[in-house]
Short mmCIF file of C-alpha atoms and ligand atoms in Angstrom, two decimals:
data_model
loop_
_atom_site.label_atom_id
_atom_site.label_comp_id
_atom_site.label_asym_id
_atom_site.label_seq_id
_atom_site.Cartn_x
_atom_site.Cartn_y
_atom_site.Cartn_z
CA MET A 79 11.50 38.09 1.63
CA LYS A 80 12.40 35.31 -0.81
CA SER A 81 12.44 31.79 0.58
CA ILE A 82 14.78 29.39 -1.42
CA VAL A 83 14.81 25.71 -0.78
CA SER A 84 16.21 22.76 -2.70
CA ALA A 85 15.62 19.03 -2.62
CA PRO A 86 17.25 16.14 -4.39
CA ALA A 87 16.00 13.48 -6.81
CA LYS A 88 15.98 9.87 -5.83
CA VAL A 89 16.49 6.34 -7.06
CA ILE A 90 14.80 3.24 -5.60
CA LEU A 91 17.59 0.67 -5.25
CA PHE A 92 15.10 -2.05 -4.10
CA GLY A 93 11.49 -2.50 -3.55
CA GLU A 94 9.55 -0.23 -5.73
CA HIS A 95 5.88 -1.20 -6.05
CA PHE A 96 6.19 -3.59 -2.98
CA VAL A 97 6.54 -0.54 -0.82
CA VAL A 98 3.08 0.56 -1.87
CA TYR A 99 1.76 -2.58 -0.19
CA GLY A 100 3.58 -1.85 3.21
CA LYS A 101 6.82 -3.80 2.39
CA LYS A 102 10.36 -2.33 2.86
CA ALA A 103 12.29 -0.55 0.14
CA ILE A 104 15.85 0.85 0.06
CA LEU A 105 16.27 4.19 -1.63
CA CYS A 106 18.92 6.85 -2.04
CA SER A 107 18.85 10.42 -2.94
CA ILE A 108 21.13 11.53 -5.83
CA ASN A 109 23.05 14.65 -6.82
CA LYS A 110 20.33 16.24 -9.08
CA ARG A 111 18.20 18.73 -7.40
CA VAL A 112 15.11 21.03 -7.71
CA THR A 113 15.24 24.60 -6.43
CA ILE A 114 12.05 26.47 -5.37
CA THR A 115 11.85 30.16 -4.66
CA SER A 116 8.74 31.67 -3.12
CA SER A 117 7.79 35.00 -1.96
CA LYS A 118 4.53 36.54 -0.48
CA THR A 119 2.69 39.08 -2.70
CA ASP A 120 0.13 41.72 -1.83
CA GLU A 121 -2.35 40.62 -4.55
CA ALA A 122 -4.36 37.54 -3.42
CA ILE A 123 -3.12 35.38 -6.36
CA ILE A 124 -1.11 32.05 -6.09
CA SER A 125 1.22 31.82 -9.18
CA VAL A 126 3.53 28.96 -10.12
CA LYS A 127 6.12 29.04 -12.89
CA SER A 128 7.95 25.99 -13.99
CA SER A 129 9.29 24.07 -17.00
CA LEU A 130 5.95 22.21 -17.03
CA GLY A 131 4.04 25.47 -17.47
CA GLU A 132 2.55 28.26 -15.49
CA ILE A 133 -0.66 28.68 -13.45
CA SER A 134 -2.18 31.66 -11.60
CA VAL A 135 -5.29 31.33 -9.44
CA PRO A 136 -7.03 33.58 -6.97
CA SER A 137 -5.97 32.58 -3.42
CA SER A 138 -9.76 32.01 -2.61
CA ASP A 139 -10.29 29.48 -5.39
CA SER A 140 -11.21 26.00 -4.16
CA ILE A 141 -8.64 23.20 -4.81
CA ASP A 142 -11.47 20.98 -6.35
CA GLU A 143 -11.78 23.30 -9.32
CA ILE A 144 -8.08 23.04 -10.34
CA ASN A 145 -6.97 20.54 -12.75
CA SER A 146 -3.25 20.91 -13.32
CA PRO A 147 -0.03 18.95 -12.67
CA LEU A 148 0.97 22.04 -10.53
CA LEU A 149 -1.95 21.35 -8.13
CA PRO A 150 0.32 20.22 -5.22
CA PHE A 151 2.13 23.67 -5.23
CA ILE A 152 -1.30 25.47 -5.16
CA TYR A 153 -2.47 23.14 -2.31
CA ILE A 154 0.63 23.95 -0.16
CA ALA A 155 0.28 27.68 -0.77
CA LYS A 156 -3.49 27.72 -0.05
CA LYS A 157 -2.92 25.63 3.22
CA MET A 158 -0.28 28.08 4.50
CA ILE A 159 -2.26 31.15 3.55
CA ASN A 160 -5.26 29.88 5.35
CA GLU A 161 -3.39 28.64 8.45
CA PHE A 162 -1.59 31.91 8.90
CA HIS A 163 -4.44 34.24 7.73
CA HIS A 164 -2.37 35.89 4.92
CA SER A 165 -4.61 38.34 2.97
CA GLY A 166 -2.21 38.38 -0.03
CA GLY A 167 -0.87 35.71 -2.44
CA ILE A 168 2.31 33.73 -3.02
CA LYS A 169 4.54 33.51 -6.12
CA ILE A 170 6.39 30.25 -6.61
CA THR A 171 9.19 29.46 -9.08
CA ILE A 172 10.52 25.99 -9.75
CA GLU A 173 13.94 25.43 -11.36
CA SER A 174 14.82 21.80 -11.78
CA GLU A 175 17.84 19.60 -13.02
CA ILE A 176 15.69 16.43 -12.55
CA PRO A 177 14.08 15.10 -15.69
CA SER A 178 10.31 14.73 -14.91
CA GLY A 179 8.02 11.68 -15.28
CA VAL A 180 10.77 9.06 -15.53
CA GLY A 181 11.09 7.60 -12.10
CA LEU A 182 13.63 9.87 -10.60
CA GLY A 183 11.27 11.42 -7.98
CA SER A 184 10.99 14.70 -9.62
CA SER A 185 7.33 15.44 -8.36
CA SER A 186 8.24 14.34 -4.84
CA ALA A 187 11.48 16.48 -4.67
CA CYS A 188 9.33 19.39 -6.00
CA CYS A 189 6.70 18.84 -3.21
CA VAL A 190 9.41 18.62 -0.62
CA ALA A 191 11.20 21.79 -1.83
CA ALA A 192 7.82 23.63 -2.12
CA ALA A 193 6.70 22.66 1.39
CA GLY A 194 10.05 23.80 2.79
CA SER A 195 10.09 26.97 0.78
CA ILE A 196 6.52 28.00 1.24
CA SER A 197 6.21 27.19 4.99
CA ASN A 198 9.32 29.10 5.64
CA LEU A 199 7.59 32.30 4.59
CA PHE A 200 5.35 31.91 7.61
CA THR A 201 7.01 29.80 10.21
CA LYS A 202 9.81 27.40 10.92
CA TYR A 203 8.87 23.91 10.39
CA SER A 204 10.88 20.77 11.27
CA LYS A 205 11.94 18.38 8.55
CA GLU A 206 9.17 15.96 9.71
CA GLU A 207 6.41 18.69 9.26
CA ILE A 208 7.81 19.58 5.98
CA LEU A 209 7.77 15.98 4.80
CA ASN A 210 4.16 15.49 6.11
CA LEU A 211 2.93 18.65 4.14
CA ALA A 212 4.90 17.38 0.96
CA ILE A 213 3.19 13.95 1.20
CA GLU A 214 -0.18 15.52 1.68
CA ALA A 215 0.36 17.65 -1.41
CA GLU A 216 1.75 14.67 -3.49
CA LYS A 217 -1.50 12.88 -2.59
CA THR A 218 -3.56 15.44 -4.39
CA ILE A 219 -2.25 14.00 -7.68
CA PHE A 220 -1.41 10.48 -6.67
CA LYS A 221 -3.43 9.25 -3.68
CA ASP A 222 -1.62 5.94 -3.27
CA ALA A 223 1.88 7.46 -3.11
CA SER A 224 3.83 5.39 -0.49
CA GLY A 225 5.80 8.43 0.84
CA ALA A 226 9.01 6.73 0.14
CA ASP A 227 10.20 9.27 -2.55
CA SER A 228 9.48 12.33 -0.46
CA THR A 229 10.98 10.73 2.62
CA VAL A 230 14.46 10.19 1.01
CA SER A 231 14.42 13.54 -0.76
CA THR A 232 13.77 15.28 2.69
CA TYR A 233 16.36 13.39 4.67
CA GLY A 234 18.88 12.48 1.99
CA GLY A 235 21.45 9.50 1.95
CA ILE A 236 20.49 6.04 1.73
CA ILE A 237 17.34 4.89 3.66
CA GLU A 238 15.26 1.84 4.34
CA TYR A 239 11.60 2.85 4.27
CA ASP A 240 8.17 1.31 4.97
CA LYS A 241 4.92 3.04 5.36
CA LYS A 242 4.28 1.94 8.92
CA SER A 243 7.59 2.54 10.52
CA GLY A 244 8.82 5.30 8.39
CA PHE A 245 12.59 5.52 7.60
CA ARG A 246 15.97 4.32 8.92
CA LYS A 247 19.16 5.77 7.69
CA ILE A 248 21.58 3.20 6.43
CA ASN A 249 25.13 4.19 7.21
CA THR A 250 27.72 2.87 4.85
CA ASN A 251 31.15 3.84 3.69
CA ILE A 252 30.42 2.39 0.27
CA ASP A 253 31.52 4.42 -2.70
CA LEU A 254 28.28 3.98 -4.61
CA HIS A 255 28.12 5.26 -8.10
CA LEU A 256 25.13 4.73 -10.36
CA VAL A 257 24.89 4.93 -14.13
CA ILE A 258 21.31 6.01 -14.98
CA VAL A 259 19.80 5.49 -18.47
CA ASN A 260 16.72 7.64 -19.14
CA THR A 261 14.85 5.94 -21.97
CA LYS A 262 12.76 9.19 -22.31
CA ILE A 263 9.61 7.01 -22.44
CA PRO A 264 7.37 8.94 -20.09
CA HIS A 265 5.19 6.86 -17.71
CA SER A 266 2.46 7.77 -15.17
CA THR A 267 3.27 6.33 -11.73
CA LYS A 268 -0.37 6.42 -10.96
CA HIS A 269 -1.15 4.33 -14.18
CA VAL A 270 1.54 1.83 -13.53
CA VAL A 271 0.59 1.39 -9.87
CA THR A 272 -3.05 0.69 -11.07
CA LYS A 273 -1.77 -1.89 -13.47
CA VAL A 274 0.15 -3.59 -10.61
CA LYS A 275 -3.07 -3.63 -8.51
CA GLU A 276 -4.90 -5.41 -11.35
CA PHE A 277 -2.08 -8.02 -11.49
CA ILE A 278 -2.30 -8.56 -7.71
CA ASP A 279 -6.11 -8.88 -7.87
CA LYS A 280 -5.68 -11.77 -10.25
CA ASN A 281 -2.55 -13.31 -8.78
CA GLU A 282 -2.63 -12.91 -5.03
CA LYS A 283 -0.59 -15.91 -4.10
CA THR A 284 2.23 -15.04 -6.61
CA PHE A 285 2.43 -11.57 -5.35
CA SER A 286 2.49 -12.57 -1.69
CA ASP A 287 5.29 -15.00 -2.55
CA LEU A 288 7.23 -12.28 -4.34
CA CYS A 289 6.79 -9.93 -1.47
CA GLU A 290 8.45 -12.52 0.77
CA GLU A 291 11.39 -12.99 -1.65
CA GLU A 292 11.77 -9.22 -1.91
CA MET A 293 11.94 -8.88 2.01
CA LYS A 294 14.62 -11.64 2.20
CA LEU A 295 16.65 -9.99 -0.53
CA ILE A 296 16.40 -6.64 1.24
CA GLU A 297 17.62 -8.14 4.43
CA LYS A 298 20.66 -9.49 2.55
CA VAL A 299 21.29 -6.19 0.87
CA ASN A 300 21.31 -4.33 4.23
CA LEU A 301 24.31 -6.58 5.23
CA ALA A 302 26.01 -6.14 1.81
CA LEU A 303 25.62 -2.36 2.20
CA LYS A 304 27.33 -2.37 5.56
CA SER A 305 30.19 -4.54 4.30
CA GLY A 306 30.46 -2.67 0.97
CA ASP A 307 29.92 -5.74 -1.19
CA LEU A 308 29.01 -4.15 -4.52
CA LYS A 309 29.16 -7.42 -6.34
CA PHE A 310 26.36 -8.81 -4.03
CA ILE A 311 24.25 -5.60 -4.36
CA GLY A 312 24.64 -5.96 -8.13
CA GLU A 313 23.46 -9.50 -8.24
CA ALA A 314 20.55 -8.59 -5.87
CA MET A 315 19.50 -5.89 -8.34
CA ILE A 316 19.31 -8.43 -11.11
CA GLN A 317 17.19 -10.62 -8.90
CA ASN A 318 14.94 -7.71 -7.90
CA GLN A 319 14.40 -7.08 -11.64
CA LYS A 320 13.20 -10.54 -12.10
CA TYR A 321 10.39 -9.83 -9.53
CA LEU A 322 9.65 -6.49 -11.19
CA ASP A 323 9.35 -8.35 -14.57
CA GLN A 324 6.91 -10.80 -12.98
CA ILE A 325 4.52 -8.06 -11.87
CA GLY A 326 4.46 -6.65 -15.32
CA VAL A 327 6.30 -3.32 -15.06
CA SER A 328 9.05 -4.04 -17.55
CA ASN A 329 9.01 -4.17 -21.46
CA LYS A 330 11.43 -5.19 -24.19
CA ILE A 331 13.14 -1.81 -24.45
CA LEU A 332 13.94 -1.86 -20.71
CA ARG A 333 14.76 -5.49 -20.66
CA ASP A 334 17.36 -5.07 -23.59
CA LEU A 335 18.88 -2.19 -21.83
CA ILE A 336 19.18 -4.03 -18.58
CA ASP A 337 20.76 -7.09 -20.37
CA ASN A 338 23.33 -4.72 -21.87
CA ALA A 339 23.96 -2.89 -18.72
CA ASN A 340 24.67 -6.08 -16.75
CA LYS A 341 27.56 -6.85 -19.18
CA THR A 342 29.63 -4.03 -17.90
CA SER A 343 28.16 -3.04 -14.37
CA PHE A 344 27.66 -5.02 -11.18
CA GLY A 345 23.86 -5.24 -12.00
CA SER A 346 20.96 -3.10 -12.98
CA LYS A 347 17.22 -2.84 -12.81
CA ILE A 348 14.33 -0.39 -13.38
CA THR A 349 13.98 2.35 -10.84
CA GLY A 350 10.69 3.91 -9.93
CA ALA A 351 7.37 2.67 -11.47
CA GLY A 352 8.78 1.14 -14.60
CA ASN A 353 7.21 0.62 -18.00
CA GLY A 354 9.31 3.39 -19.30
CA GLY A 355 11.42 5.88 -17.48
CA CYS A 356 14.94 5.10 -16.24
CA ILE A 357 17.07 2.09 -15.46
CA ILE A 358 19.93 2.15 -12.84
CA ALA A 359 23.24 0.26 -13.06
CA ILE A 360 25.54 -0.04 -9.97
CA VAL A 361 29.16 0.61 -10.67
CA ASP A 362 32.35 1.82 -9.04
CA LYS A 363 35.38 3.81 -10.42
CA SER A 364 36.65 0.58 -12.23
CA ASN A 365 33.57 0.12 -14.57
CA ILE A 366 31.83 3.53 -14.63
CA GLU A 367 33.38 4.76 -17.96
CA LYS A 368 32.97 1.44 -19.64
CA THR A 369 29.21 1.33 -18.62
CA LEU A 370 28.52 4.76 -19.61
CA LYS A 371 30.09 4.13 -23.10
CA ASN A 372 28.27 0.92 -23.29
CA LEU A 373 24.89 2.47 -22.59
CA GLN A 374 24.93 5.75 -24.44
CA SER A 375 22.89 5.79 -27.52
CA LYS A 376 21.01 8.49 -29.55
CA ASN A 377 17.72 7.21 -28.20
CA ASN A 378 18.48 7.91 -24.57
CA GLU A 379 20.08 10.09 -22.07
CA CYS A 380 22.90 8.55 -19.97
CA PHE A 381 24.73 9.95 -17.02
CA SER A 382 26.30 8.93 -13.76
CA VAL A 383 25.30 10.10 -10.34
CA GLN A 384 26.44 9.82 -6.70
CA ILE A 385 24.55 9.79 -3.43
CA ASP A 386 23.45 12.98 -2.04
CA SER A 387 23.79 13.05 1.65
CA LYS A 388 22.15 16.43 2.31
CA GLY A 389 18.49 16.05 1.43
CA LEU A 390 16.40 19.20 1.86
CA ASP A 391 18.55 22.27 1.90
CA THR A 392 17.46 25.80 3.04
CA PHE A 393 19.49 28.81 1.71
C1 MEV B 141 7.54 5.37 -7.52
O1 MEV B 141 8.78 6.14 -7.49
C2 MEV B 141 7.65 4.21 -6.67
C3 MEV B 141 6.40 3.43 -6.53
O2 MEV B 141 6.80 2.32 -5.61
C4 MEV B 141 5.18 4.12 -6.09
C5 MEV B 141 5.40 4.70 -4.66
O3 MEV B 141 6.19 4.14 -3.78
O4 MEV B 141 4.53 5.66 -4.30
C6 MEV B 141 5.96 2.78 -7.79
#
């Protein structure tokens, strides 16, 4: 039996980094997906094949001995093998349309799709159980992950999330389009989160004030999402970007792109960890083409996306 599951990429509309410290964030999943196919094998080997490379390990190997970006998938496979006393192995294939390492939640979407696909070979997990397994797996490579990215990839749509209360769907009729610019400058989320921690250690009061400002902004954005006020949401993005600049996750390339994006869109900001990766600009049908044209350059990859409302999808 083959088990095929897909999960979407995400953007953080508001609140990255603050969410690591228990504050709220607003995220949405987007129409770019990863698809994972898995099957049981007789041989006791776990094998993973993806564009990031390949790995094959005996099912009995300890997780601690594995040093690979593909570790989360081995973790999920091993956990299922042990829990369901499977004497063989698992073959996992990852096919992705999500650029990796640039803030679009590629690794979280892969963990969600893998948790869904592999668990489905043994049992029928609820979305909540799949999400918990995906977050556990993600933490094998990034222990401070807030869980926000995996949550939106599992449930889809626009959500408000915080670590303590989990997620709440935001229902809106808004026709949200986003232009994404991938600077192709790779970043390590773990590294940028550590840098922010160093900033906080030296600037506790500033960070706590910024957290408060961010929370006030998110409250207002919630109302604007309900009323469909794109202009306000764009201005709020510009404001959020100022906070991200203050905690040190921006740089000249990103700032120049954002200044440019703000000329033709409703507003723009970094999405994800920052210091590289992607920026997002909020647009509608009236300014999408102009913004795409404005931001396209030979140094980057520029495309438009829409909200994905499905989340995790089992075939
Ligand atoms: C990464 O997409 C977003 C961060 O807030 C980290 C996290 O939430 O785990 C920087």
